[in-house]
Short mmCIF file of C-alpha atoms in Angstrom, two decimals:
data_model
loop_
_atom_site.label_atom_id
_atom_site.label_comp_id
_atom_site.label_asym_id
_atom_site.label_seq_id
_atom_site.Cartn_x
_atom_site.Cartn_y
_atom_site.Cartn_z
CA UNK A 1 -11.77 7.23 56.91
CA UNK A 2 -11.75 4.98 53.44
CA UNK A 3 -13.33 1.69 53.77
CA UNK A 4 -10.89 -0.83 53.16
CA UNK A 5 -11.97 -4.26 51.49
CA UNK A 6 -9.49 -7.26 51.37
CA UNK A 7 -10.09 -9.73 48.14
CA UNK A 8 -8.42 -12.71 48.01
CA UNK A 9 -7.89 -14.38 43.89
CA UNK A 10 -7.92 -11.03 42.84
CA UNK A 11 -5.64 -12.01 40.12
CA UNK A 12 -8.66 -12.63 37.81
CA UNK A 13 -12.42 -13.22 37.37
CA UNK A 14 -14.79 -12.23 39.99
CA UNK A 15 -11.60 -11.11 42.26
CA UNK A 16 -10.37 -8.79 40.16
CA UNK A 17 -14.22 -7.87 38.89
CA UNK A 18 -14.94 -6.81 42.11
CA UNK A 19 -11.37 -4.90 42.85
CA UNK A 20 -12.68 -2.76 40.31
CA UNK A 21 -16.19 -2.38 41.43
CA UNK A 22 -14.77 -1.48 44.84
CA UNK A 23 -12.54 0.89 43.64
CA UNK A 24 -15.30 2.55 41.48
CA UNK A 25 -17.17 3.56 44.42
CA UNK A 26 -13.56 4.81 46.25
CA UNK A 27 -12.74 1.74 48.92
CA UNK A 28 -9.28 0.98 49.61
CA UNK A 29 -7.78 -2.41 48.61
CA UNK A 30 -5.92 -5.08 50.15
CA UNK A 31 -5.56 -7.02 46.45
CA UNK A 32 -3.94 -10.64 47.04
CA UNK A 33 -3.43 -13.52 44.79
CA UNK A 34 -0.87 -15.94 43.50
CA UNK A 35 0.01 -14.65 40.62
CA UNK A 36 2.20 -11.39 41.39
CA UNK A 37 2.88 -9.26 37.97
CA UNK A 38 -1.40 -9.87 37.74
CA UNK A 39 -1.47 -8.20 40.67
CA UNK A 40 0.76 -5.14 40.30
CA UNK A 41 -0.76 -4.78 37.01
CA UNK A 42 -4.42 -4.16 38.60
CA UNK A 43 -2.76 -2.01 41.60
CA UNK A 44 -1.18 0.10 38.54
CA UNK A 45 -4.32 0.05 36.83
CA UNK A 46 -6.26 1.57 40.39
CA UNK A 47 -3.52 3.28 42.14
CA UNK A 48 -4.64 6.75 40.58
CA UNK A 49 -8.55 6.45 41.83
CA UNK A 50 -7.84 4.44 45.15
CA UNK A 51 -4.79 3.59 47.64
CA UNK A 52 -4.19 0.01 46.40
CA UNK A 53 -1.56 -2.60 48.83
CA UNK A 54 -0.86 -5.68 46.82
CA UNK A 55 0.39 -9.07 48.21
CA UNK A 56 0.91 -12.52 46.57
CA UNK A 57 -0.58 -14.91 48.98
CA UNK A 58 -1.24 -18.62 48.31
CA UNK A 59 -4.14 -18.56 51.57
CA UNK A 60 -3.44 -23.10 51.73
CA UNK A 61 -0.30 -21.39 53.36
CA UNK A 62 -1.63 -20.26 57.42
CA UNK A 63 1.02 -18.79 58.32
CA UNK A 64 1.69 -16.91 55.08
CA UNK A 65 -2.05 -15.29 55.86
CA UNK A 66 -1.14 -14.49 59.44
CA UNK A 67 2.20 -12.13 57.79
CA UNK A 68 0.55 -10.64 54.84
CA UNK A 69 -2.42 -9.53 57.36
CA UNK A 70 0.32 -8.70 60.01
CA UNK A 71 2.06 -6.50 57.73
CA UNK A 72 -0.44 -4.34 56.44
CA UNK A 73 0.27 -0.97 56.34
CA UNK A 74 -1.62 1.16 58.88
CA UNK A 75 -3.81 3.08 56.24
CA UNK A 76 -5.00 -0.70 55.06
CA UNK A 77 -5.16 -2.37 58.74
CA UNK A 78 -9.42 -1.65 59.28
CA UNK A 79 -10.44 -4.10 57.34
CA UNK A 80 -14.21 -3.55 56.35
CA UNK A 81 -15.06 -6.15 53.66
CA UNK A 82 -13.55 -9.47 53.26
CA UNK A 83 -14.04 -11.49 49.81
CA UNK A 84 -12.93 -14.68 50.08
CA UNK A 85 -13.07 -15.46 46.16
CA UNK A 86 -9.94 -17.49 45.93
CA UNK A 87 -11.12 -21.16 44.49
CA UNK A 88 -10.79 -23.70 41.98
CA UNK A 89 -12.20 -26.93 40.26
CA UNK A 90 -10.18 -29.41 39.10
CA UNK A 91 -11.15 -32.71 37.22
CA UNK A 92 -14.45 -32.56 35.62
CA UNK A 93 -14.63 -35.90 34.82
CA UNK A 94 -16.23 -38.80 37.33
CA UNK A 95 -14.90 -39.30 40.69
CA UNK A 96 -13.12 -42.97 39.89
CA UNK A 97 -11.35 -41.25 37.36
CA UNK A 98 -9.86 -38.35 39.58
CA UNK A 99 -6.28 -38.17 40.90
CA UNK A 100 -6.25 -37.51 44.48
CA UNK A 101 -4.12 -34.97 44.35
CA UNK A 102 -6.61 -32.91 42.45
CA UNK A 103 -9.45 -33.28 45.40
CA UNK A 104 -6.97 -32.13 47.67
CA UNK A 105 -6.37 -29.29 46.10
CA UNK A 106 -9.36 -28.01 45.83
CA UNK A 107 -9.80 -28.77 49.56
CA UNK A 108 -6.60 -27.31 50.39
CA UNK A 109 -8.27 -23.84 48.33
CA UNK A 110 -11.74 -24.10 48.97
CA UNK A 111 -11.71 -25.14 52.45
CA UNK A 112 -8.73 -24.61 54.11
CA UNK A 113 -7.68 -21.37 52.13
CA UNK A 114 -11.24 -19.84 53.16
CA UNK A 115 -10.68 -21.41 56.65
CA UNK A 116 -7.34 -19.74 57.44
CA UNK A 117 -7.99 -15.87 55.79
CA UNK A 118 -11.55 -15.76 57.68
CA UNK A 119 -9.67 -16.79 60.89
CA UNK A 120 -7.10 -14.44 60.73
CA UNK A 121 -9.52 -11.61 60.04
CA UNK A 122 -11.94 -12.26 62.40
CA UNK A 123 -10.56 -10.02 65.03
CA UNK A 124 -9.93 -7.05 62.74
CA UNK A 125 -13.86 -7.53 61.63
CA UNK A 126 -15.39 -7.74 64.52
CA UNK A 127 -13.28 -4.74 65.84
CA UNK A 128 -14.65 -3.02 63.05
CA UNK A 129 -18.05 -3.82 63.76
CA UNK A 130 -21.38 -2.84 62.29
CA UNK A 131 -21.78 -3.18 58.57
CA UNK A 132 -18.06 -4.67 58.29
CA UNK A 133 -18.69 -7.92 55.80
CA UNK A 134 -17.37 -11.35 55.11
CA UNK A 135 -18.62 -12.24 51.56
CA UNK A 136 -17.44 -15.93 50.52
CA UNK A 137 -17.59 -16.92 46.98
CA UNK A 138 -20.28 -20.49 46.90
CA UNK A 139 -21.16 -21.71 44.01
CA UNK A 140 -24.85 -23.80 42.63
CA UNK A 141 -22.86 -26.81 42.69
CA UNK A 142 -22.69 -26.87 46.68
CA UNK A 143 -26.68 -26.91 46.53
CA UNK A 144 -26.94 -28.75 43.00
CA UNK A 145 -25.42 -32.11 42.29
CA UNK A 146 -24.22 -32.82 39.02
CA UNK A 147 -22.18 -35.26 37.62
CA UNK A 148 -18.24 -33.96 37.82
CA UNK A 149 -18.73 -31.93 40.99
CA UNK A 150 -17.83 -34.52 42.91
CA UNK A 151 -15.04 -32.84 45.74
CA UNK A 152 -16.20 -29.26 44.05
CA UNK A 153 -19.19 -29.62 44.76
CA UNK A 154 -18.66 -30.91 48.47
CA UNK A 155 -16.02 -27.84 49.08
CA UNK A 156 -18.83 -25.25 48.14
CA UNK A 157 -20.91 -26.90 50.33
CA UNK A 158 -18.92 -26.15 52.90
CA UNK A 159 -18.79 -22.95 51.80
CA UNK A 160 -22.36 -22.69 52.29
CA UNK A 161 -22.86 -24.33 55.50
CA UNK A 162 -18.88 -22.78 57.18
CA UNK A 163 -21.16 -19.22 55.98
CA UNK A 164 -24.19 -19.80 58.32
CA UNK A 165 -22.65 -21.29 61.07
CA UNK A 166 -19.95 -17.51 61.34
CA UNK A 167 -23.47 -15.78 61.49
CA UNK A 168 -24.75 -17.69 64.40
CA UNK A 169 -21.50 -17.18 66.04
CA UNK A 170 -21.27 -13.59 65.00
CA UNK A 171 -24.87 -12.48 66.30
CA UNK A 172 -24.25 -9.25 68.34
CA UNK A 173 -20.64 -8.49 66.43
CA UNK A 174 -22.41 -6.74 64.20
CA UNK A 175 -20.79 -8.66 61.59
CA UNK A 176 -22.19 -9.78 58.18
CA UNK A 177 -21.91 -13.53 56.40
CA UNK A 178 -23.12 -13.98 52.71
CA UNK A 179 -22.24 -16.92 50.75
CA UNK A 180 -22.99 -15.91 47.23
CA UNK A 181 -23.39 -18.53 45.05
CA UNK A 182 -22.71 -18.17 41.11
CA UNK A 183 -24.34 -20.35 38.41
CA UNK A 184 -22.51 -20.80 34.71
CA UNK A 185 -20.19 -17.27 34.82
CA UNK A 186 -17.36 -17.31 31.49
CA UNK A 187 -14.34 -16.56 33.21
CA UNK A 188 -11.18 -18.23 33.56
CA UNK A 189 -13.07 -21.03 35.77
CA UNK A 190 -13.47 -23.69 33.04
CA UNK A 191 -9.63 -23.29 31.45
CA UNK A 192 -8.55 -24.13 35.04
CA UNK A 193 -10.57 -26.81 35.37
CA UNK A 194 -9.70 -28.68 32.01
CA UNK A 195 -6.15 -27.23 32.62
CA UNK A 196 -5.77 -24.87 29.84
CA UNK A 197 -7.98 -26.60 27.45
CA UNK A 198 -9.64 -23.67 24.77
CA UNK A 199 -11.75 -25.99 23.23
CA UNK A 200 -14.13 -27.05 26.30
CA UNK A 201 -13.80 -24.06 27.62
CA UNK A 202 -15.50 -22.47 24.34
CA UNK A 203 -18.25 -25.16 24.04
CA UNK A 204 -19.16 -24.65 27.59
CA UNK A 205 -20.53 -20.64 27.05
CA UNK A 206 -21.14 -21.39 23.32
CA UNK A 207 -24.77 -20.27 21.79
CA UNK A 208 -25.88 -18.85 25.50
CA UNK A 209 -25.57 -16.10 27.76
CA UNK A 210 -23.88 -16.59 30.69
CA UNK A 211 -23.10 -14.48 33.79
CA UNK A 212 -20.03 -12.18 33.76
CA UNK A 213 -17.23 -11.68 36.42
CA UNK A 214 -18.98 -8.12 36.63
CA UNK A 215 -22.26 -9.72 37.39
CA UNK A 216 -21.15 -11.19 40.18
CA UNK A 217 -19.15 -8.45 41.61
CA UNK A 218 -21.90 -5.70 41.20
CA UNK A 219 -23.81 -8.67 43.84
CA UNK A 220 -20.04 -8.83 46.01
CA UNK A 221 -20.56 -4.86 46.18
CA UNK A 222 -24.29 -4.67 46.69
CA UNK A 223 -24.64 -6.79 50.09
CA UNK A 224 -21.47 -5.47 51.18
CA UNK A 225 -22.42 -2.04 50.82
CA UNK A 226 -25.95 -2.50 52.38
CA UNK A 227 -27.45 -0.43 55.37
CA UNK A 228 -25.56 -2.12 58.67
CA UNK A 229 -28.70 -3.99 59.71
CA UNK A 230 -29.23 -5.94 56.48
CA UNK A 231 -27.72 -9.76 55.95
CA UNK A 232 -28.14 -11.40 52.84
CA UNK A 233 -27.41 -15.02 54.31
CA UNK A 234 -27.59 -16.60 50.67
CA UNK A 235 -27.54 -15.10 47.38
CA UNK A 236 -27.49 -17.81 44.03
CA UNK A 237 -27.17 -16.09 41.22
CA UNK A 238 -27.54 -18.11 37.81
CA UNK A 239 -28.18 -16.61 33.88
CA UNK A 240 -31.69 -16.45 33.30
CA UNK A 241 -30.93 -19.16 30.45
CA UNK A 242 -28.90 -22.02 33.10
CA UNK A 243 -32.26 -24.17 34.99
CA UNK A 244 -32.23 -27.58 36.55
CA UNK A 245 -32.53 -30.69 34.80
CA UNK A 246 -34.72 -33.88 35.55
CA UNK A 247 -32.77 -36.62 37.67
CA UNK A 248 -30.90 -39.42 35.64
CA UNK A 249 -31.97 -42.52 35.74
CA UNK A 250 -29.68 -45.81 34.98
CA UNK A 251 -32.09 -48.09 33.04
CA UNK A 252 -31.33 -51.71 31.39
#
């Protein structure tokens, strides 16, 4: 029987990195994401190597997750592999200049979209058992602090912390938790952050080398695919030329 892995933000970056890293090594997909013509263009890109079900899903939406994971066709129902990739920053700039709105989404995403696709899942994973996977997407900033993060930062946190907690509660499932956590990676992260702006985008990745979306899905694919008794807990993954810097200090 195909293994069948279910990626959510598939529409781009490490989602759709890691739809085609899966696919490479002949797993079903269960491919969702907002944006729907991204997402029939990948299951038209796959279709010929893999079976490939596509579904726009917005996962803030509960119930939404509950019928896209009800109607699965039966071929795509034993769920082996979840990815919860789909995330966002907003607002770069410091928290008393933030509008609201933007922290909510991102908690609305990052939180609550995590919340309600792991949820629904659960019972499909655990009936699956030994060496199925739940692989959320962290980030450095929910370990690092840095000036921008601010509700980011706290929502990959969560991330981290929501990751551990499913293992304790999973002991004896069988059931793996990683939270793999990405340093600087040039995909469409930044343009969504500055909402569509080129320009900081470009001098964010300018005169280094970061990570790729394909980095980080060969790591999606590598604990996921390890023996049944392994669990990466944690993996942070940053370019070899991305370090920490010295703490700030306000001085007169």
């Amino acid at each position: 029987m195909a293994k069948v892995v279910f990626i959510t933000g598939a529409t781009s970056g490490f989602g759709r990195a890691a739809a085609r890293r899966f696919a490479a090594d002949g797993w079903s997909l269960v491919l969702t994401g907002r944006r729907l013509e991204r997402l029939q263009a990948l299951q038209e890109e796959l279709a010929a190597r893999v079976p490939v079900h596509v579904a726009a899903l917005d996962v803030r939406d509960a119930q939404a997750v509950l019928r896209v994971i009800e109607e699965l066709p039966e071929d795509f129902r034993r769920v082996r592999a979840l990815i919860n990739n789909a995330g966002l920053a907003l607002a770069p700039e410091a928290a008393q200049k933030v509008a609201l709105e933007d922290w909510h989404t991102m908690i609305d995403t990052n939180v609550k979209g995590l919340v309600n696709v792991t949820h629904a899942l659960l019972p499909t994973l655990i009936e699956t058992g030994a060496g199925a996977s739940i692989v959320n997407l962290g980030s450095v900033a929910g370990q690092w602090p840095y000036p921008g993060s601010h509700v980011y930062g706290a929502s990959k946190a969560f991330v981290k912390q929501f990751s551990y907690n499913l293992r304790c509660d999973l002991l004896g499932t069988g059931v793996r938790v990683t939270d793999i956590a990405p340093g600087m990676a040039e995909t469409e992260f930044t343009l969504v952050r500055t909402k569509g702006d080129q320009a900081a985008s470009d001098r964010l990745y300018r005169g280094t080398t970061p990570l790729t979306a394909e980095d980080i899905a060969e790591q999606i694919f590598y604990v996921a695919s390890l023996p049944d008794h392994i669990n990466i807990n944690r993996l942070e993954v940053m370019p070899t030329r991305q370090a920490w810097m010295p703490f700030a200090v306000d001085r007169d």
